Short mmCIF file of C-alpha atoms in Angstrom, two decimals:
data_model
loop_
_atom_site.label_atom_id
_atom_site.label_comp_id
_atom_site.label_asym_id
_atom_site.label_seq_id
_atom_site.Cartn_x
_atom_site.Cartn_y
_atom_site.Cartn_z
CA MET A 1 -18.37 -27.82 14.71
CA ARG A 2 -18.30 -24.22 15.87
CA ARG A 3 -17.31 -21.18 13.83
CA VAL A 4 -15.61 -18.09 15.09
CA ARG A 5 -18.00 -15.15 15.28
CA TRP A 6 -16.98 -11.85 13.71
CA HIS A 7 -17.88 -8.28 14.57
CA SER A 8 -18.89 -5.81 11.86
CA GLU A 9 -15.38 -4.33 11.87
CA GLY A 10 -14.08 -7.71 10.70
CA HIS A 11 -12.12 -8.92 13.74
CA ARG A 12 -12.69 -12.02 15.80
CA ASP A 13 -15.08 -12.12 18.71
CA LYS A 14 -12.79 -12.19 21.74
CA SER A 15 -15.19 -14.25 23.83
CA VAL A 16 -14.67 -17.13 21.37
CA TRP A 17 -10.98 -16.38 20.82
CA ARG A 18 -10.19 -16.76 24.52
CA LYS A 19 -11.63 -20.31 24.49
CA ARG A 20 -9.00 -21.44 22.03
CA THR A 21 -5.67 -22.93 23.00
CA PRO A 22 -3.68 -19.99 24.44
CA VAL A 23 -1.87 -18.18 21.70
CA GLU A 24 1.39 -18.17 23.63
CA ARG A 25 1.34 -21.98 23.74
CA GLU A 26 0.34 -22.32 20.08
CA MET A 27 3.18 -20.06 19.01
CA GLY A 28 5.61 -21.72 21.36
CA GLU A 29 4.85 -25.05 19.72
CA ASN A 30 5.68 -23.58 16.33
CA THR A 31 8.83 -21.66 17.17
CA HIS A 32 12.28 -23.07 16.50
CA ASP A 33 13.03 -23.85 20.12
CA GLY A 34 9.77 -23.11 21.95
CA THR A 35 11.59 -21.13 24.65
CA PRO A 36 11.17 -17.54 25.84
CA GLY A 37 13.06 -15.12 23.66
CA SER A 38 11.98 -16.69 20.35
CA TRP A 39 11.57 -14.34 17.40
CA PHE A 40 8.47 -13.58 15.31
CA ARG A 41 8.04 -11.95 11.90
CA VAL A 42 5.26 -9.33 11.65
CA THR A 43 4.04 -8.63 8.10
CA ILE A 44 1.64 -5.86 7.00
CA PRO A 45 0.73 -6.80 3.38
CA CYS A 46 -0.34 -3.27 2.36
CA GLY A 47 2.18 -1.43 4.56
CA MET A 48 4.03 0.34 1.75
CA LYS A 49 1.16 2.75 1.12
CA TYR A 50 1.33 4.13 4.67
CA ASP A 51 3.87 6.44 6.28
CA LYS A 52 6.27 4.42 8.44
CA THR A 53 5.94 6.65 11.52
CA TRP A 54 2.13 6.74 11.34
CA LEU A 55 1.90 3.00 10.77
CA MET A 56 4.16 2.06 13.69
CA ASN A 57 2.53 4.58 16.04
CA SER A 58 -0.89 3.17 15.10
CA ILE A 59 0.20 -0.41 15.74
CA GLN A 60 1.83 0.57 19.04
CA SER A 61 -1.31 2.40 20.21
CA HIS A 62 -3.53 -0.63 19.52
CA CYS A 63 -1.15 -3.22 20.97
CA SER A 64 -1.87 -4.24 24.56
CA VAL A 65 1.84 -4.57 25.38
CA PRO A 66 4.73 -2.21 24.50
CA PHE A 67 7.22 -3.60 22.00
CA THR A 68 10.38 -2.63 20.13
CA PRO A 69 10.28 -3.35 16.38
CA VAL A 70 13.51 -4.74 14.94
CA ASP A 71 14.59 -4.44 11.30
CA PHE A 72 11.54 -2.56 10.03
CA HIS A 73 11.68 -2.56 6.22
CA PHE A 74 9.38 -2.17 3.26
CA LEU A 75 8.60 -5.00 0.87
CA GLN A 76 7.36 -4.46 -2.71
CA THR A 77 3.90 -3.47 -1.44
CA GLY A 78 4.02 -4.34 2.24
CA ALA A 79 6.12 -3.80 5.33
CA GLN A 80 7.80 -6.13 7.80
CA PHE A 81 9.53 -6.09 11.15
CA PHE A 82 10.49 -8.53 13.93
CA VAL A 83 9.63 -8.81 17.61
CA GLN A 84 10.71 -11.07 20.44
CA GLU A 85 8.56 -13.10 22.87
CA ALA A 86 5.34 -15.01 22.15
CA SER A 87 3.28 -12.70 24.39
CA THR A 88 4.22 -9.73 22.16
CA ALA A 89 3.39 -11.70 19.01
CA CYS A 90 0.03 -12.67 20.53
CA ALA A 91 -0.79 -9.03 21.30
CA LEU A 92 0.16 -7.98 17.75
CA MET A 93 -2.19 -10.59 16.25
CA ASP A 94 -5.06 -8.83 18.04
CA VAL A 95 -4.14 -5.54 16.30
CA SER A 96 -5.18 -6.94 12.90
CA TYR A 97 -8.03 -4.97 11.28
CA LYS A 98 -8.36 -2.52 14.19
CA ILE A 99 -6.31 0.44 12.96
CA CYS A 100 -8.12 3.70 12.11
CA ASP A 101 -6.90 6.48 9.85
CA GLU A 102 -6.52 10.13 10.88
CA GLU A 103 -10.24 10.75 10.35
CA ARG A 104 -11.18 7.82 12.61
CA ARG A 105 -12.28 5.54 9.79
CA LYS A 106 -11.40 1.87 9.89
CA VAL A 107 -8.76 1.15 7.27
CA CYS A 108 -8.76 -2.61 7.94
CA ILE A 109 -5.00 -3.18 7.92
CA PRO A 110 -4.27 -6.90 8.30
CA VAL A 111 -1.29 -7.94 10.43
CA PHE A 112 0.23 -11.41 9.93
CA VAL A 113 2.43 -12.84 12.69
CA GLY A 114 4.51 -16.02 12.50
CA PRO A 115 7.66 -17.67 13.89
CA SER A 116 10.97 -16.47 12.48
CA PRO A 117 14.72 -17.11 12.67
CA VAL A 118 16.80 -14.52 14.50
CA PRO A 119 16.88 -11.28 12.41
CA TYR A 120 20.13 -10.55 10.61
CA SER A 121 20.78 -7.30 12.47
CA VAL A 122 20.69 -9.22 15.74
CA ARG A 123 22.50 -12.31 14.49
CA ASP A 124 25.34 -10.27 12.94
CA LYS A 125 25.47 -7.55 15.60
CA LEU A 126 28.86 -5.92 16.04
CA GLN A 127 30.81 -6.73 19.21
CA PRO A 128 31.53 -3.91 21.73
CA GLU A 129 35.17 -3.60 20.63
CA GLU A 130 34.04 -3.38 16.98
CA MET A 131 31.50 -0.70 17.85
CA GLU A 132 34.22 1.28 19.62
CA GLN A 133 36.47 1.10 16.55
CA LEU A 134 33.57 2.13 14.30
CA LYS A 135 32.97 5.12 16.57
CA LEU A 136 36.65 6.15 16.30
CA THR A 137 36.59 5.76 12.52
CA LEU A 138 33.45 7.86 12.09
CA SER A 139 34.83 10.52 14.45
CA LYS A 140 37.85 10.94 12.16
CA ARG A 141 35.49 11.42 9.22
CA TYR A 142 33.28 14.01 10.96
CA ASN A 143 33.71 17.74 10.25
CA ILE A 144 32.59 19.50 13.42
CA PHE A 145 32.49 22.93 11.79
CA LYS A 146 30.24 21.88 8.88
CA GLN A 147 28.44 19.20 10.92
CA ALA A 148 29.16 16.87 8.00
CA LEU A 149 30.00 13.15 8.03
CA ASP A 150 31.87 11.64 5.07
CA LEU A 151 31.26 7.88 4.79
CA GLN A 152 32.37 7.50 1.17
CA ARG A 153 33.76 3.99 0.54
CA LEU A 154 33.43 3.26 4.26
CA ARG A 155 34.07 -0.47 3.87
CA PHE A 156 37.62 0.19 2.65
CA ASP A 157 38.63 2.58 5.46
CA PRO A 158 42.13 1.50 6.62
CA ASP A 159 41.15 1.81 10.29
CA LEU A 160 38.38 -0.75 9.79
CA VAL A 161 40.25 -3.04 7.42
CA GLY A 162 43.24 -3.08 9.79
CA HIS A 163 41.01 -4.39 12.59
CA ASP A 164 39.34 -6.94 10.30
CA ILE A 165 35.95 -5.17 10.58
CA ASP A 166 33.84 -5.48 7.43
CA ILE A 167 31.22 -2.70 7.30
CA ILE A 168 28.85 -3.34 4.37
CA LEU A 169 26.11 -0.74 4.62
CA ASN A 170 23.59 -2.87 2.71
CA ARG A 171 23.63 -5.17 5.74
CA ARG A 172 21.05 -4.03 8.24
CA SER A 173 23.38 -4.86 11.14
CA CYS A 174 26.10 -2.57 9.71
CA MET A 175 23.71 0.26 8.87
CA ALA A 176 22.06 -0.03 12.29
CA ALA A 177 25.46 0.14 14.00
CA THR A 178 26.45 3.19 11.93
CA LEU A 179 23.20 5.01 12.73
CA HIS A 180 23.62 4.14 16.40
CA VAL A 181 27.03 5.88 16.41
CA ILE A 182 25.51 8.88 14.63
CA GLU A 183 22.65 9.09 17.13
CA LYS A 184 24.97 8.99 20.14
CA ASN A 185 27.77 11.20 18.81
CA PHE A 186 26.53 13.39 15.93
CA PRO A 187 22.82 14.10 16.62
CA GLU A 188 23.10 17.59 15.04
CA LEU A 189 24.28 16.13 11.73
CA LEU A 190 23.42 18.32 8.71
CA SER A 191 25.29 16.63 5.85
CA LEU A 192 25.87 12.91 5.16
CA ASN A 193 27.96 11.48 2.33
CA LEU A 194 27.22 7.80 1.53
CA SER A 195 28.60 7.76 -2.01
CA SER A 196 30.34 4.69 -3.46
CA ASN A 197 29.01 2.19 -0.92
CA LYS A 198 27.18 -0.05 -3.45
CA LEU A 199 23.84 0.70 -1.79
CA TYR A 200 20.95 -0.93 -3.64
CA GLN A 201 18.25 -0.47 -0.97
CA LEU A 202 17.54 2.15 1.70
CA ASP A 203 15.48 0.23 4.26
CA GLY A 204 18.16 0.46 6.95
CA LEU A 205 19.03 4.08 6.15
CA SER A 206 15.37 5.12 6.53
CA ASP A 207 15.85 4.99 10.31
CA ILE A 208 17.94 8.17 10.00
CA ILE A 209 14.64 10.05 9.96
CA GLN A 210 14.39 9.33 13.69
CA VAL A 211 18.15 9.36 14.42
CA ALA A 212 19.24 12.59 12.69
CA SER A 213 16.17 14.36 11.35
CA MET A 214 18.07 17.63 10.77
CA VAL A 215 20.04 16.28 7.78
CA LYS A 216 19.66 18.71 4.85
CA THR A 217 22.30 17.34 2.46
CA LEU A 218 22.51 13.69 1.42
CA ASN A 219 25.00 12.27 -1.09
CA LEU A 220 23.97 8.88 -2.52
CA SER A 221 25.94 9.15 -5.77
CA GLU A 222 27.79 6.21 -7.37
CA ASN A 223 25.63 3.57 -5.70
CA GLU A 224 23.33 0.86 -7.11
CA LEU A 225 19.88 2.39 -6.55
CA LYS A 226 17.57 1.34 -9.38
CA SER A 227 14.22 2.92 -8.48
CA VAL A 228 12.81 6.15 -7.08
CA TRP A 229 10.73 3.85 -4.91
CA GLU A 230 13.80 3.46 -2.68
CA LEU A 231 13.93 7.23 -2.18
CA SER A 232 10.30 7.26 -1.06
CA LYS A 233 11.46 5.47 2.10
CA MET A 234 13.38 8.65 3.01
CA GLN A 235 10.53 11.12 2.57
CA GLY A 236 10.57 12.09 6.23
CA LEU A 237 13.83 14.01 5.65
CA LYS A 238 13.46 17.67 4.71
CA LEU A 239 16.33 17.55 2.22
CA GLU A 240 17.56 20.68 0.47
CA GLU A 241 20.43 19.06 -1.48
CA LEU A 242 20.62 15.54 -2.91
CA TRP A 243 23.22 13.75 -5.03
CA LEU A 244 22.15 10.73 -7.09
CA GLN A 245 24.41 10.77 -10.16
CA GLY A 246 25.98 7.42 -10.98
CA ASN A 247 22.95 5.37 -9.86
CA PRO A 248 21.04 3.22 -12.40
CA LEU A 249 17.79 5.03 -11.57
CA CYS A 250 19.10 8.22 -13.21
CA SER A 251 18.94 6.58 -16.65
CA THR A 252 15.28 5.52 -16.27
CA PHE A 253 13.88 8.98 -17.06
CA ALA A 254 13.14 10.34 -20.52
CA ASP A 255 14.60 13.78 -19.80
CA GLN A 256 15.98 16.01 -17.04
CA SER A 257 12.67 17.70 -16.24
CA THR A 258 10.97 14.34 -15.67
CA TYR A 259 13.87 13.28 -13.44
CA VAL A 260 13.66 16.46 -11.35
CA ARG A 261 9.87 16.20 -11.09
CA ALA A 262 10.04 12.62 -9.84
CA ILE A 263 12.69 13.37 -7.20
CA ARG A 264 10.77 16.41 -6.02
CA GLU A 265 7.73 14.22 -5.43
CA CYS A 266 9.78 12.67 -2.62
CA PHE A 267 11.51 15.85 -1.42
CA PRO A 268 9.38 18.95 -2.15
CA LYS A 269 11.85 21.34 -0.44
CA LEU A 270 14.79 20.24 -2.59
CA LEU A 271 16.89 23.19 -3.86
CA ARG A 272 19.85 21.38 -5.48
CA LEU A 273 20.03 18.05 -7.29
CA ASP A 274 23.38 16.58 -8.38
CA GLY A 275 24.99 19.99 -7.80
CA GLN A 276 22.52 21.87 -10.02
CA GLU A 277 20.34 24.64 -8.64
CA LEU A 278 16.61 23.95 -9.01
CA GLN A 279 13.87 26.46 -9.56
CA SER A 280 11.80 27.17 -6.48
CA PRO A 281 8.73 24.93 -6.26
CA VAL A 282 5.70 26.43 -7.98
CA THR A 283 2.77 27.05 -5.63
CA LEU A 284 -0.72 27.97 -6.79
CA ASP A 285 -2.60 30.70 -4.93
CA VAL A 286 -6.05 29.52 -5.87
CA ASP A 287 -9.12 29.76 -3.68
CA THR A 288 -10.31 26.18 -3.89
CA PRO A 289 -12.83 24.52 -1.56
CA TYR A 290 -10.37 21.78 -0.56
CA ILE A 291 -6.67 21.01 -0.43
CA VAL A 292 -5.18 18.49 -2.81
CA LYS A 293 -2.67 16.49 -0.80
CA PRO A 294 0.58 15.59 -2.62
CA CYS A 295 0.61 12.11 -4.12
CA LYS A 296 3.78 10.16 -3.37
CA HIS A 297 4.01 7.85 -6.34
CA ILE A 298 3.00 9.61 -9.57
CA PHE A 299 5.93 9.22 -11.97
CA LEU A 300 5.66 9.23 -15.74
CA GLY A 301 5.55 5.75 -17.27
CA SER A 302 6.55 4.02 -14.06
CA ASP A 303 5.56 0.92 -12.15
CA GLU A 304 4.65 3.22 -9.26
CA LEU A 305 1.99 4.92 -11.38
CA LYS A 306 0.60 1.57 -12.48
CA SER A 307 0.53 0.41 -8.87
CA LEU A 308 -1.25 3.60 -7.79
CA VAL A 309 -4.06 3.15 -10.32
CA LEU A 310 -4.50 -0.55 -9.60
CA GLN A 311 -4.58 0.14 -5.88
CA PHE A 312 -7.31 2.73 -6.41
CA LEU A 313 -9.38 0.35 -8.55
CA GLN A 314 -8.99 -2.50 -6.06
CA GLN A 315 -10.18 -0.33 -3.20
CA TYR A 316 -13.00 1.19 -5.25
CA TYR A 317 -14.52 -2.07 -6.52
CA LEU A 318 -14.00 -3.86 -3.24
CA ILE A 319 -16.28 -1.30 -1.55
CA HIS A 320 -18.61 -1.11 -4.57
CA ASP A 321 -19.24 -4.87 -4.61
CA TYR A 322 -18.86 -5.96 -0.99
CA GLY A 323 -19.17 -2.93 1.25
CA ASP A 324 -21.37 0.07 1.97
CA ARG A 325 -21.29 2.24 -1.15
CA GLN A 326 -21.66 5.34 1.01
CA ARG A 327 -17.95 4.84 1.73
CA LEU A 328 -17.20 5.57 -1.93
CA ALA A 329 -17.59 9.25 -1.04
CA GLY A 330 -13.93 9.17 -0.01
CA ALA A 331 -12.94 8.55 -3.64
CA TYR A 332 -14.60 11.73 -4.99
CA HIS A 333 -13.93 15.48 -4.92
CA GLU A 334 -16.66 17.59 -3.33
CA GLU A 335 -17.57 19.06 -6.76
CA ALA A 336 -17.08 15.89 -8.83
CA CYS A 337 -19.35 14.90 -11.73
CA PHE A 338 -20.67 11.46 -12.72
CA SER A 339 -22.60 10.32 -15.77
CA LEU A 340 -24.04 6.97 -16.82
CA THR A 341 -24.85 5.86 -20.36
CA ILE A 342 -26.42 2.74 -21.87
CA PRO A 343 -26.73 1.91 -25.61
CA PHE A 344 -29.34 3.84 -27.57
CA HIS A 345 -31.69 1.81 -29.80
CA PRO A 346 -34.37 3.94 -31.50
CA GLU A 347 -36.69 0.98 -31.91
CA ASP A 348 -36.32 -0.04 -28.25
CA PRO A 349 -35.72 3.11 -26.16
CA ALA A 350 -35.90 1.31 -22.80
CA PRO A 351 -34.58 -2.25 -23.13
CA SER A 352 -35.95 -4.30 -20.25
CA SER A 353 -32.62 -5.97 -19.49
CA LEU A 354 -31.09 -2.58 -18.68
CA CYS A 355 -34.15 -0.90 -17.20
CA GLU A 356 -32.42 -0.35 -13.84
CA TYR A 357 -29.89 1.86 -15.60
CA PHE A 358 -32.25 3.61 -18.03
CA LYS A 359 -33.53 6.25 -15.60
CA ASP A 360 -30.00 7.59 -15.06
CA SER A 361 -28.75 7.21 -18.65
CA ARG A 362 -27.42 10.46 -20.11
CA ASN A 363 -27.28 9.58 -23.79
CA MET A 364 -26.85 12.94 -25.56
CA LYS A 365 -27.89 11.40 -28.88
CA LYS A 366 -31.31 10.59 -27.48
CA LEU A 367 -31.97 13.48 -25.09
CA LYS A 368 -33.62 16.48 -26.71
CA ASP A 369 -34.42 18.46 -23.58
CA PRO A 370 -31.40 20.56 -22.48
CA HIS A 371 -32.74 20.56 -18.92
CA LEU A 372 -32.33 16.77 -18.82
CA TRP A 373 -28.73 17.14 -19.91
CA VAL A 374 -28.08 19.04 -16.69
CA GLN A 375 -30.39 16.96 -14.50
CA LEU A 376 -28.80 13.63 -15.47
CA LEU A 377 -25.26 14.87 -14.87
CA LYS A 378 -24.72 13.92 -11.24
CA HIS A 379 -22.90 16.79 -9.57
CA THR A 380 -21.23 16.77 -6.09
CA LYS A 381 -20.04 13.63 -4.35
CA ARG A 382 -23.20 13.47 -2.21
CA VAL A 383 -25.41 13.15 -5.29
CA ILE A 384 -22.96 10.73 -6.95
CA VAL A 385 -22.91 8.37 -3.98
CA HIS A 386 -26.71 8.52 -3.73
CA THR A 387 -26.88 7.49 -7.40
CA LEU A 388 -24.35 4.68 -6.99
CA CYS A 389 -26.27 3.29 -4.01
CA GLY A 390 -29.39 3.08 -6.20
CA LEU A 391 -27.71 0.98 -8.91
CA PRO A 392 -28.01 -2.84 -8.84
CA LYS A 393 -25.77 -4.84 -6.51
CA THR A 394 -22.85 -6.27 -8.47
CA GLN A 395 -19.85 -8.57 -8.48
CA HIS A 396 -17.06 -7.58 -10.87
CA ASP A 397 -14.78 -10.12 -12.54
CA PHE A 398 -11.35 -8.72 -11.67
CA SER A 399 -9.64 -11.06 -14.12
CA SER A 400 -11.56 -9.44 -17.00
CA PHE A 401 -10.32 -5.91 -16.28
CA VAL A 402 -8.42 -4.04 -19.00
CA VAL A 403 -6.85 -0.82 -17.69
CA ASP A 404 -5.38 2.01 -19.75
CA ILE A 405 -3.65 5.14 -18.42
CA TRP A 406 -4.01 7.50 -21.35
CA PHE A 407 -3.15 10.99 -20.06
CA GLN A 408 -1.13 12.38 -17.17
CA MET A 409 0.02 15.69 -15.80
CA GLU A 410 1.48 16.49 -12.39
CA THR A 411 -1.96 17.48 -11.10
CA MET A 412 -4.25 15.27 -13.20
CA LEU A 413 -4.48 11.63 -14.24
CA CYS A 414 -6.88 10.09 -16.79
CA PHE A 415 -7.42 6.35 -17.01
CA SER A 416 -10.09 3.93 -18.18
CA ILE A 417 -11.14 0.42 -17.25
CA SER A 418 -13.30 -2.11 -19.05
CA GLY A 419 -14.51 -5.56 -18.10
CA VAL A 420 -17.60 -7.49 -17.03
CA PHE A 421 -19.72 -7.85 -13.92
CA LYS A 422 -22.84 -9.71 -12.91
CA GLU A 423 -25.84 -8.54 -10.95
CA VAL A 424 -26.31 -10.44 -7.70
CA GLU A 425 -29.80 -9.34 -6.63
CA GLY A 426 -33.19 -8.45 -8.10
CA SER A 427 -35.04 -9.58 -11.22
CA CYS A 428 -31.83 -9.62 -13.29
CA GLN A 429 -29.80 -11.63 -10.78
CA GLY A 430 -27.04 -13.50 -12.61
CA CYS A 431 -27.16 -11.27 -15.71
CA VAL A 432 -23.70 -10.48 -17.02
CA ARG A 433 -22.97 -6.90 -18.13
CA ALA A 434 -20.02 -5.37 -19.92
CA PHE A 435 -18.83 -1.92 -18.90
CA THR A 436 -16.32 0.79 -19.67
CA ARG A 437 -15.46 3.44 -17.12
CA THR A 438 -13.33 6.56 -17.44
CA PHE A 439 -11.86 8.36 -14.43
CA ILE A 440 -10.26 11.79 -14.29
CA ALA A 441 -8.52 12.17 -10.93
CA THR A 442 -6.15 14.36 -8.96
CA PRO A 443 -3.65 13.27 -6.30
CA GLY A 444 -4.75 12.93 -2.70
CA GLY A 445 -7.98 12.86 -0.77
CA SER A 446 -8.92 10.10 1.66
CA SER A 447 -8.41 7.57 -1.16
CA VAL A 448 -5.15 7.13 -3.09
CA LEU A 449 -6.69 9.29 -5.84
CA CYS A 450 -9.43 11.91 -5.78
CA THR A 451 -11.93 11.57 -8.67
CA VAL A 452 -13.19 14.77 -10.30
CA ASN A 453 -15.01 13.15 -13.23
CA ASP A 454 -16.42 9.63 -13.62
CA GLU A 455 -18.15 8.32 -16.76
CA LEU A 456 -19.72 4.84 -16.84
CA PHE A 457 -21.02 3.01 -19.93
CA VAL A 458 -22.99 -0.23 -19.38
CA ARG A 459 -24.28 -2.71 -21.96
CA ASP A 460 -25.39 -6.32 -22.14
CA ALA A 461 -22.43 -8.67 -22.39
CA SER A 462 -21.96 -10.58 -25.64
CA PRO A 463 -22.36 -14.39 -25.59
CA SER A 464 -18.57 -14.86 -25.65
CA GLU A 465 -18.11 -12.37 -22.81
CA THR A 466 -20.79 -14.10 -20.78
CA GLN A 467 -19.25 -17.52 -21.38
CA SER A 468 -15.74 -16.43 -20.34
CA ALA A 469 -16.83 -14.37 -17.31
CA PHE A 470 -15.65 -15.66 -13.91
CA SER A 471 -14.06 -18.66 -15.62
CA ILE A 472 -10.40 -18.55 -14.54
CA PRO A 473 -9.73 -21.98 -13.00
CA MET A 474 -8.45 -22.44 -9.47
CA PRO A 475 -4.81 -23.58 -9.40
CA THR A 476 -3.94 -26.82 -7.65
CA PRO A 477 -1.67 -26.61 -4.59
CA SER A 478 1.17 -28.19 -6.54
CA SER A 479 1.05 -25.36 -9.08
CA LEU A 480 1.40 -22.62 -6.46
CA SER A 481 4.69 -20.84 -5.94
CA GLN A 482 6.45 -21.01 -2.60
CA GLU A 483 5.37 -17.44 -1.87
CA GLN A 484 1.72 -18.23 -2.66
CA GLN A 485 1.80 -21.32 -0.44
CA GLU A 486 3.15 -19.19 2.42
CA MET A 487 0.40 -16.63 1.81
CA VAL A 488 -2.25 -19.35 1.97
CA GLN A 489 -0.82 -20.68 5.23
CA ALA A 490 -0.66 -17.20 6.79
CA PHE A 491 -4.17 -16.29 5.61
CA SER A 492 -5.54 -19.57 6.98
CA THR A 493 -3.97 -18.88 10.38
CA LEU A 494 -5.42 -15.37 10.52
CA SER A 495 -8.91 -16.18 9.21
CA VAL A 496 -9.32 -19.62 10.91
CA MET A 497 -10.42 -20.96 7.51
CA LYS A 498 -9.30 -24.25 6.00
CA LEU A 499 -6.39 -24.11 3.57
CA GLU A 500 -8.48 -24.82 0.46
CA TRP A 501 -10.92 -22.01 1.32
CA SER A 502 -8.09 -19.62 2.15
CA GLN A 503 -6.51 -20.43 -1.22
CA LYS A 504 -9.82 -19.82 -3.01
CA CYS A 505 -10.31 -16.48 -1.26
CA LEU A 506 -6.82 -15.31 -2.23
CA GLN A 507 -7.17 -16.60 -5.80
CA ASP A 508 -10.53 -14.89 -6.28
CA ASN A 509 -8.89 -11.64 -5.22
CA GLU A 510 -5.80 -12.03 -7.41
CA TRP A 511 -3.52 -12.87 -4.45
CA ASN A 512 -4.06 -9.44 -2.94
CA CYS A 513 -4.00 -10.08 0.83
CA THR A 514 -5.59 -6.76 1.69
CA ARG A 515 -8.55 -7.21 -0.62
CA ALA A 516 -8.98 -10.85 0.38
CA GLY A 517 -9.01 -9.83 4.03
CA HIS A 518 -11.69 -7.21 3.35
CA VAL A 519 -13.86 -9.67 1.44
CA CYS A 520 -13.41 -12.42 4.03
CA SER A 521 -14.38 -10.08 6.87
CA MET A 522 -17.46 -8.79 5.09
CA LEU A 523 -18.73 -12.20 4.05
CA LYS A 524 -18.25 -13.53 7.57
CA THR A 525 -20.15 -10.58 8.99
CA GLU A 526 -23.03 -11.35 6.61
CA ASP A 527 -22.82 -15.09 7.45
CA LYS A 528 -22.31 -16.03 3.80
CA PHE A 529 -19.56 -18.61 4.31
CA PRO A 530 -20.55 -22.29 4.67
CA GLU A 531 -19.60 -23.95 7.95
CA GLU A 532 -17.31 -26.42 6.23
CA ALA A 533 -14.99 -23.53 5.29
CA PHE A 534 -13.76 -23.23 8.87
CA LYS A 535 -11.38 -25.26 10.97
CA GLU A 536 -12.65 -27.07 14.02
CA ILE A 537 -12.07 -25.01 17.15
CA PRO A 538 -11.22 -27.05 20.30
#
């Protein structure tokens, strides 16, 4: 049996990959008809956290063949689009884990590729005579003097109904056709009215950023939008006026100021909301050593805020446990502070089980020398990372984590996490510790949050904590949902691991494809997987 070799970046060694059955043939055998022109679904599990334009440009630049993405849309956390031809799908598979961010750091974005039915926008594409009628209808609704297009209740327009043309703008084929007419006939569009069209998602409309980027006024009132998350797909527009009244999302905010603040997170230049003039955005003229980038998804009491914090913690502990801790510098502000504390026992000032932490412990109850107070407070991210690299190697039990977001302002977020971990090297290898950690962070930086203060408390785990640590059982295949089974199959294809090992890797990482991909790549690089985990390669 022979395993695939992996480079340090986490992608497959091409010299081995080329000895496999040609990818075009493998994919052809798994498509619906096996003929040229078959369709493939491309999924980026963590795609939602990246800007659409940057993500697609990055994929295009790393792909060995040019391609045209069809039906790009965001999933709950990921992104998805479709391509045609097996050769294109093959080239996109090689993009996985190769994309770098703007500062040339590997961001390890996995790309899953698999056979797919024909996309809806292609399957339900309007016929030429229908497109011509749609063009005539939109032309009647266009105000050339105001450069405004009124598409209110478009489906019920008599000119369309009379020709038996059903334009439902939630359908990607209908929205794509509408945007195509706009691109060809009204490229200077400034105002667009889409009210009363029962829109519940904006994936298709997000393409207007490329089609008519000059739009300043957008009316989405009296639709079915339930979350501000849908609006985040439109952030590329520099809107000055927005109408949202009559959508369910408007009733999800505690008060008007919270509502305005959330919408302005998506559209910072907004001057009018639902017809009401807004105060000019407040800017701070402060001489700070760095720029805090705006954070897209901080909304009071929302799922987006929860997702933001969990994403930060996943990235942080993935690097802390499995990667080079020097990379944790990206999670800290240049002038951040870090402190570590262990329990204080007067009769046993340096308990042997925690001796690796004692030298850095800043227990104010014990310390009498004021100079030590300052010395043990780790200041600047360089010093913090140096300290973290000196702490024992660990493996955290993600299932034990308890997270609490206990204070938030527009420019600051405070949250804490508690759980257990075990040491994996040294004299205390296998020892289980309990910890509590408190972060104070601001939006932005090279991570999803930028930490300005970090406080860590470590103690020996209690017997019950030790017994329950790392004890969540592995589900049997029959107990997996359809979505989880598909994830296992896709992960197995990408990693060349057997299904049971792919399932274990995903389960251990709480079904987070991104984190599982990181862990899998790192463990393969370090040759820590047994040979029986891999499929036989012909």
